[in-house]
Amino acid sequence: MKPSILVARAVFPEVIERLRQHFDVEDNQEDKVYTADELASRLQGKDGMFSTLSERVDQALLASCPQLKAVCNMAVGYNNIDVDAASRAGVVVTNTPDVLNETTADFGWALLMAAARRITEAEQWLRDGKWQKWRYDSFVGADLHGATLGIIGMGRIGQAIARRSTGFGMQVIYHNRSRLAPELEAQANHARYVGREELLREADHVVLVLPYSPALHHTIGEAEIALMKPTAVLVNIARGGIVDDAALIRALRERRIAAAGLDVYENEPALNPDFLTLTNVVLTPHIASASVATRLAMANCAADNLIAALTGAVPPNLLNPEATKGK
Ligand code: GLV
């Protein structure tokens, strides 16, 4: 008998077909976002779940699904999953690193450029029929070329963002849990390691790419924003909760920083409605990895992990090897 899996959200039909070659698949191509109870009920008798960042996998869910052996997330981030609880329950957890690095780095730049050069604000003004004449100071923004770029979270995506900055003649400073090896710093446009406060003070623009954990909740709040230059742009492609959104809204409204480019929010998709009242913020709906090729690569990567996990192999992106000692 084939193992049984739940694909918790809609995904590329060809990936579902691929999974069907190995598993009895319950899909969700109508893309309902299940409540915790619905998810627990759908997972009864399932050996594995193909999940996305919308599915919360916590102690309670794991306790209610004793047959579950693998949760394979189609995302590099996995803060929707209590990995320790999964390990204790003998459930292997995987993510989809690497395949999205370059696409996500591209998007970080798109947000930075759009916010610094006020692109969405200017487009909205044009669409509203307000363009009557050219003016010397219409939508003047901040330059990126020659500026100092501060990157907080210098993993693979942060490094890919830094590499792109060479074309803009920028200097890169970064802060990270640990300092990169000298050869990686050299490849990342000779990025210079600095303390977080120094980065916030010195950077002309700041990009956040760090993974979320409760210890990093509100890494950027009122006090941190106060250190930034009034001309600075803040970009968040990390996770909601890394930034204190209410503090950011106050700072943007009072022009204590120039602008922000945001792809992630506290409590998304129900973002703070005050963001919508501001013109100096570019808002996108968590799409940094959303190129066709990359989303397909992520889905196939999650499928590879699930196939390995339920056929006795070591999944390529196993996050909790300790789980395999449990079941
Ligand atoms: C998206 O946010 C991801 O973690 O892949």
GROMACS .gro file of C-alpha atoms and ligand atoms in nm:
model
  332
    1MET     CA    1   0.000   0.000   0.000
    2LYS     CA    2   0.122   0.348  -0.085
    3PRO     CA    3   0.182   0.594   0.198
    4SER     CA    4  -0.091   0.850   0.233
    5ILE     CA    5  -0.031   1.224   0.220
    6LEU     CA    6  -0.213   1.555   0.241
    7VAL     CA    7  -0.112   1.839   0.011
    8ALA     CA    8  -0.241   2.115   0.232
    9ARG     CA    9  -0.276   2.390  -0.029
   10ALA     CA   10  -0.309   2.420  -0.405
   11VAL     CA   11   0.011   2.351  -0.596
   12PHE     CA   12   0.125   2.297  -0.956
   13PRO     CA   13  -0.083   2.008  -1.107
   14GLU     CA   14   0.234   1.841  -1.239
   15VAL     CA   15   0.372   1.824  -0.886
   16ILE     CA   16   0.049   1.664  -0.762
   17GLU     CA   17   0.081   1.412  -1.048
   18ARG     CA   18   0.438   1.340  -0.945
   19LEU     CA   19   0.333   1.285  -0.584
   20ARG     CA   20   0.053   1.050  -0.698
   21GLN     CA   21   0.318   0.817  -0.844
   22HIS     CA   22   0.442   0.755  -0.490
   23PHE     CA   23   0.149   0.827  -0.260
   24ASP     CA   24  -0.223   0.821  -0.206
   25VAL     CA   25  -0.273   1.194  -0.233
   26GLU     CA   26  -0.547   1.408  -0.081
   27ASP     CA   27  -0.508   1.741  -0.256
   28ASN     CA   28  -0.664   2.081  -0.192
   29GLN     CA   29  -0.667   2.230  -0.541
   30GLU     CA   30  -0.960   2.453  -0.441
   31ASP     CA   31  -0.703   2.607  -0.206
   32LYS     CA   32  -0.905   2.632   0.112
   33VAL     CA   33  -0.698   2.757   0.404
   34TYR     CA   34  -0.782   2.499   0.669
   35THR     CA   35  -0.852   2.591   1.029
   36ALA     CA   36  -0.647   2.404   1.289
   37ASP     CA   37  -0.935   2.161   1.343
   38GLU     CA   38  -0.988   2.101   0.972
   39LEU     CA   39  -0.616   2.042   0.924
   40ALA     CA   40  -0.607   1.793   1.210
   41SER     CA   41  -0.907   1.613   1.067
   42ARG     CA   42  -0.762   1.601   0.712
   43LEU     CA   43  -0.438   1.463   0.852
   44GLN     CA   44  -0.601   1.164   1.022
   45GLY     CA   45  -0.436   0.850   0.885
   46LYS     CA   46  -0.185   1.049   0.677
   47ASP     CA   47   0.184   0.964   0.679
   48GLY     CA   48   0.302   1.296   0.543
   49MET     CA   49   0.202   1.653   0.470
   50PHE     CA   50   0.314   1.883   0.191
   51SER     CA   51   0.272   2.213   0.375
   52THR     CA   52   0.314   2.582   0.309
   53LEU     CA   53   0.379   2.866   0.548
   54SER     CA   54   0.002   2.892   0.612
   55GLU     CA   55  -0.019   2.562   0.802
   56ARG     CA   56   0.060   2.588   1.173
   57VAL     CA   57   0.219   2.264   1.291
   58ASP     CA   58   0.234   2.273   1.669
   59GLN     CA   59   0.236   2.032   1.960
   60ALA     CA   60  -0.144   2.001   1.962
   61LEU     CA   61  -0.164   1.917   1.591
   62LEU     CA   62   0.119   1.666   1.617
   63ALA     CA   63  -0.044   1.498   1.918
   64SER     CA   64  -0.367   1.457   1.723
   65CYS     CA   65  -0.194   1.293   1.423
   66PRO     CA   66   0.009   1.002   1.562
   67GLN     CA   67   0.059   0.842   1.221
   68LEU     CA   68   0.228   1.150   1.075
   69LYS     CA   69   0.595   1.097   0.989
   70ALA     CA   70   0.693   1.393   0.772
   71VAL     CA   71   0.604   1.758   0.723
   72CYS     CA   72   0.767   1.901   0.411
   73ASN     CA   73   0.728   2.276   0.388
   74MET     CA   74   0.727   2.452   0.051
   75ALA     CA   75   0.920   2.752   0.191
   76VAL     CA   76   1.270   2.821   0.311
   77GLY     CA   77   1.127   2.965   0.634
   78TYR     CA   78   0.965   2.721   0.874
   79ASN     CA   79   0.852   2.931   1.168
   80ASN     CA   80   0.502   2.788   1.110
   81ILE     CA   81   0.636   2.457   1.243
   82ASP     CA   82   0.737   2.377   1.600
   83VAL     CA   83   1.044   2.176   1.498
   84ASP     CA   84   1.129   2.069   1.855
   85ALA     CA   85   0.779   1.933   1.907
   86ALA     CA   86   0.804   1.756   1.570
   87SER     CA   87   1.135   1.598   1.671
   88ARG     CA   88   0.985   1.477   1.998
   89ALA     CA   89   0.697   1.327   1.800
   90GLY     CA   90   0.940   1.162   1.557
   91VAL     CA   91   0.814   1.374   1.265
   92VAL     CA   92   1.078   1.484   1.017
   93VAL     CA   93   1.060   1.843   0.896
   94THR     CA   94   1.209   1.981   0.575
   95ASN     CA   95   1.221   2.317   0.397
   96THR     CA   96   1.320   2.439   0.049
   97PRO     CA   97   1.647   2.634   0.079
   98ASP     CA   98   1.872   2.751  -0.206
   99VAL     CA   99   1.629   2.715  -0.497
  100LEU     CA  100   1.483   3.058  -0.416
  101ASN     CA  101   1.798   3.254  -0.330
  102GLU     CA  102   1.846   3.442  -0.655
  103THR     CA  103   1.477   3.510  -0.722
  104THR     CA  104   1.427   3.640  -0.369
  105ALA     CA  105   1.738   3.856  -0.394
  106ASP     CA  106   1.606   4.002  -0.721
  107PHE     CA  107   1.284   4.091  -0.544
  108GLY     CA  108   1.464   4.254  -0.252
  109TRP     CA  109   1.621   4.484  -0.509
  110ALA     CA  110   1.287   4.544  -0.678
  111LEU     CA  111   1.137   4.661  -0.348
  112LEU     CA  112   1.442   4.870  -0.261
  113MET     CA  113   1.440   5.044  -0.598
  114ALA     CA  114   1.064   5.091  -0.603
  115ALA     CA  115   1.062   5.245  -0.255
  116ALA     CA  116   1.376   5.460  -0.300
  117ARG     CA  117   1.259   5.596  -0.638
  118ARG     CA  118   0.891   5.614  -0.536
  119ILE     CA  119   0.778   5.406  -0.832
  120THR     CA  120   0.443   5.275  -0.707
  121GLU     CA  121   0.352   5.610  -0.555
  122ALA     CA  122   0.428   5.786  -0.884
  123GLU     CA  123   0.236   5.527  -1.085
  124GLN     CA  124  -0.071   5.561  -0.865
  125TRP     CA  125  -0.059   5.942  -0.910
  126LEU     CA  126  -0.035   5.899  -1.287
  127ARG     CA  127  -0.323   5.648  -1.291
  128ASP     CA  128  -0.529   5.892  -1.086
  129GLY     CA  129  -0.499   6.137  -1.377
  130LYS     CA  130  -0.294   6.391  -1.180
  131TRP     CA  131  -0.009   6.432  -1.432
  132GLN     CA  132  -0.052   6.779  -1.583
  133LYS     CA  133   0.308   6.896  -1.622
  134TRP     CA  134   0.672   6.806  -1.556
  135ARG     CA  135   0.819   6.953  -1.237
  136TYR     CA  136   1.179   6.965  -1.117
  137ASP     CA  137   1.089   6.803  -0.786
  138SER     CA  138   0.823   6.554  -0.890
  139PHE     CA  139   0.874   6.230  -0.698
  140VAL     CA  140   1.238   6.301  -0.619
  141GLY     CA  141   1.373   6.008  -0.422
  142ALA     CA  142   1.697   5.859  -0.296
  143ASP     CA  143   1.987   5.733  -0.504
  144LEU     CA  144   2.102   5.377  -0.466
  145HIS     CA  145   2.425   5.401  -0.666
  146GLY     CA  146   2.718   5.488  -0.447
  147ALA     CA  147   2.514   5.438  -0.129
  148THR     CA  148   2.591   5.216   0.169
  149LEU     CA  149   2.364   4.912   0.182
  150GLY     CA  150   2.304   4.752   0.523
  151ILE     CA  151   2.195   4.388   0.523
  152ILE     CA  152   2.068   4.227   0.843
  153GLY     CA  153   2.074   3.849   0.802
  154MET     CA  154   2.361   3.752   0.576
  155GLY     CA  155   2.260   3.400   0.480
  156ARG     CA  156   2.246   3.282   0.122
  157ILE     CA  157   1.979   3.535   0.019
  158GLY     CA  158   2.155   3.822   0.195
  159GLN     CA  159   2.477   3.732   0.015
  160ALA     CA  160   2.296   3.720  -0.320
  161ILE     CA  161   2.159   4.071  -0.252
  162ALA     CA  162   2.509   4.193  -0.163
  163ARG     CA  163   2.658   4.047  -0.483
  164ARG     CA  164   2.409   4.245  -0.692
  165SER     CA  165   2.522   4.571  -0.529
  166THR     CA  166   2.854   4.575  -0.715
  167GLY     CA  167   2.678   4.702  -1.027
  168PHE     CA  168   2.550   4.999  -0.829
  169GLY     CA  169   2.894   5.085  -0.691
  170MET     CA  170   2.763   5.043  -0.336
  171GLN     CA  171   2.941   4.962  -0.013
  172VAL     CA  172   2.790   4.679   0.188
  173ILE     CA  173   2.782   4.646   0.565
  174TYR     CA  174   2.608   4.354   0.729
  175HIS     CA  175   2.503   4.210   1.060
  176ASN     CA  176   2.447   3.843   1.118
  177ARG     CA  177   2.447   3.587   1.401
  178SER     CA  178   2.803   3.508   1.304
  179ARG     CA  179   3.059   3.668   1.080
  180LEU     CA  180   3.105   3.519   0.732
  181ALA     CA  181   3.431   3.358   0.624
  182PRO     CA  182   3.659   3.613   0.453
  183GLU     CA  183   3.612   3.455   0.108
  184LEU     CA  184   3.232   3.481   0.141
  185GLU     CA  185   3.262   3.845   0.250
  186ALA     CA  186   3.480   3.909  -0.056
  187GLN     CA  187   3.222   3.748  -0.287
  188ALA     CA  188   2.948   3.957  -0.121
  189ASN     CA  189   3.092   4.285  -0.255
  190HIS     CA  190   3.353   4.288   0.023
  191ALA     CA  191   3.081   4.321   0.284
  192ARG     CA  192   3.199   4.458   0.618
  193TYR     CA  193   3.069   4.299   0.940
  194VAL     CA  194   2.935   4.554   1.191
  195GLY     CA  195   2.718   4.558   1.503
  196ARG     CA  196   2.345   4.599   1.451
  197GLU     CA  197   2.332   4.953   1.589
  198GLU     CA  198   2.627   5.063   1.381
  199LEU     CA  199   2.458   4.919   1.073
  200LEU     CA  200   2.134   5.105   1.141
  201ARG     CA  201   2.322   5.433   1.192
  202GLU     CA  202   2.558   5.402   0.894
  203ALA     CA  203   2.348   5.239   0.623
  204ASP     CA  204   2.177   5.457   0.366
  205HIS     CA  205   1.930   5.174   0.314
  206VAL     CA  206   1.859   4.861   0.517
  207VAL     CA  207   1.740   4.522   0.392
  208LEU     CA  208   1.613   4.257   0.635
  209VAL     CA  209   1.664   3.895   0.536
  210LEU     CA  210   1.693   3.717   0.871
  211PRO     CA  211   1.488   3.408   0.960
  212TYR     CA  212   1.214   3.460   1.219
  213SER     CA  213   1.238   3.312   1.565
  214PRO     CA  214   1.064   3.431   1.883
  215ALA     CA  215   1.399   3.569   2.004
  216LEU     CA  216   1.408   3.794   1.697
  217HIS     CA  217   1.054   3.926   1.739
  218HIS     CA  218   1.054   4.303   1.676
  219THR     CA  219   1.425   4.309   1.593
  220ILE     CA  220   1.336   4.642   1.431
  221GLY     CA  221   1.117   4.853   1.658
  222GLU     CA  222   1.087   5.214   1.768
  223ALA     CA  223   1.443   5.232   1.910
  224GLU     CA  224   1.607   5.073   1.605
  225ILE     CA  225   1.415   5.288   1.358
  226ALA     CA  226   1.528   5.593   1.558
  227LEU     CA  227   1.889   5.505   1.473
  228MET     CA  228   1.824   5.507   1.097
  229LYS     CA  229   1.889   5.801   0.867
  230PRO     CA  230   1.582   6.012   0.784
  231THR     CA  231   1.660   5.950   0.416
  232ALA     CA  232   1.681   5.572   0.457
  233VAL     CA  233   1.464   5.304   0.300
  234LEU     CA  234   1.383   4.990   0.498
  235VAL     CA  235   1.308   4.668   0.308
  236ASN     CA  236   1.161   4.362   0.478
  237ILE     CA  237   1.164   4.037   0.281
  238ALA     CA  238   1.227   3.831   0.595
  239ARG     CA  239   0.913   3.754   0.795
  240GLY     CA  240   0.631   3.938   0.961
  241GLY     CA  241   0.714   3.997   1.326
  242ILE     CA  242   1.078   4.087   1.261
  243VAL     CA  243   0.956   4.448   1.232
  244ASP     CA  244   0.720   4.615   1.478
  245ASP     CA  245   0.470   4.723   1.212
  246ALA     CA  246   0.296   4.982   1.433
  247ALA     CA  247   0.631   5.149   1.509
  248LEU     CA  248   0.721   5.146   1.139
  249ILE     CA  249   0.387   5.302   1.045
  250ARG     CA  250   0.446   5.585   1.296
  251ALA     CA  251   0.798   5.645   1.161
  252LEU     CA  252   0.681   5.647   0.798
  253ARG     CA  253   0.392   5.879   0.878
  254GLU     CA  254   0.624   6.122   1.060
  255ARG     CA  255   0.887   6.084   0.786
  256ARG     CA  256   1.148   5.974   1.040
  257ILE     CA  257   1.265   5.741   0.764
  258ALA     CA  258   1.199   5.809   0.396
  259ALA     CA  259   1.023   5.494   0.283
  260ALA     CA  260   0.980   5.121   0.320
  261GLY     CA  261   0.937   4.826   0.087
  262LEU     CA  262   0.753   4.539   0.251
  263ASP     CA  263   0.669   4.187   0.138
  264VAL     CA  264   0.587   4.045   0.482
  265TYR     CA  265   0.375   4.168   0.773
  266GLU     CA  266   0.265   4.091   1.123
  267ASN     CA  267  -0.057   3.892   1.109
  268GLU     CA  268  -0.053   3.862   0.728
  269PRO     CA  269  -0.261   3.850   0.516
  270ALA     CA  270  -0.457   4.081   0.751
  271LEU     CA  271  -0.194   4.352   0.750
  272ASN     CA  272  -0.227   4.666   0.961
  273PRO     CA  273  -0.472   4.884   0.759
  274ASP     CA  274  -0.273   5.197   0.845
  275PHE     CA  275  -0.013   5.087   0.590
  276LEU     CA  276  -0.272   5.153   0.320
  277THR     CA  277  -0.299   5.519   0.425
  278LEU     CA  278   0.072   5.584   0.359
  279THR     CA  279   0.222   5.684   0.025
  280ASN     CA  280   0.583   5.619   0.124
  281VAL     CA  281   0.557   5.242   0.146
  282VAL     CA  282   0.560   4.980  -0.130
  283LEU     CA  283   0.344   4.685  -0.028
  284THR     CA  284   0.352   4.340  -0.189
  285PRO     CA  285   0.170   4.022  -0.077
  286HIS     CA  286   0.456   3.788   0.026
  287ILE     CA  287   0.575   3.716  -0.330
  288ALA     CA  288   0.954   3.752  -0.306
  289SER     CA  289   1.010   3.397  -0.434
  290ALA     CA  290   0.729   3.415  -0.688
  291SER     CA  291   0.885   3.357  -1.027
  292VAL     CA  292   0.729   3.069  -1.220
  293ALA     CA  293   1.055   2.874  -1.231
  294THR     CA  294   1.137   2.925  -0.865
  295ARG     CA  295   0.792   2.841  -0.730
  296LEU     CA  296   0.800   2.521  -0.941
  297ALA     CA  297   1.149   2.442  -0.812
  298MET     CA  298   1.029   2.495  -0.454
  299ALA     CA  299   0.730   2.267  -0.506
  300ASN     CA  300   0.949   1.996  -0.658
  301CYS     CA  301   1.200   2.037  -0.377
  302ALA     CA  302   0.925   1.985  -0.117
  303ALA     CA  303   0.806   1.682  -0.317
  304ASP     CA  304   1.162   1.539  -0.329
  305ASN     CA  305   1.183   1.576   0.047
  306LEU     CA  306   0.849   1.405   0.103
  307ILE     CA  307   0.930   1.118  -0.132
  308ALA     CA  308   1.263   1.062   0.044
  309ALA     CA  309   1.114   1.093   0.393
  310LEU     CA  310   0.843   0.834   0.329
  311THR     CA  311   1.055   0.586   0.135
  312GLY     CA  312   1.325   0.537   0.396
  313ALA     CA  313   1.581   0.779   0.249
  314VAL     CA  314   1.727   1.087   0.415
  315PRO     CA  315   1.542   1.394   0.281
  316PRO     CA  316   1.783   1.636   0.113
  317ASN     CA  317   1.669   1.926   0.331
  318LEU     CA  318   1.616   1.754   0.663
  319LEU     CA  319   1.593   2.009   0.946
  320ASN     CA  320   1.570   1.772   1.242
  321PRO     CA  321   1.783   1.458   1.208
  322GLU     CA  322   1.703   1.385   1.574
  323ALA     CA  323   1.343   1.306   1.471
  324THR     CA  324   1.450   0.988   1.293
  325LYS     CA  325   1.551   0.836   1.626
  326GLY     CA  326   1.189   0.863   1.746
  327LYS     CA  327   0.975   0.651   1.511
  328GLV     C1  328   0.891   3.240   0.190
  328GLV     O1  329   0.869   3.332   0.263
  328GLV     C2  330   0.975   3.131   0.225
  328GLV     O2  331   1.011   3.118   0.343
  328GLV     O3  332   1.008   3.052   0.136
   0.00000   0.00000   0.00000
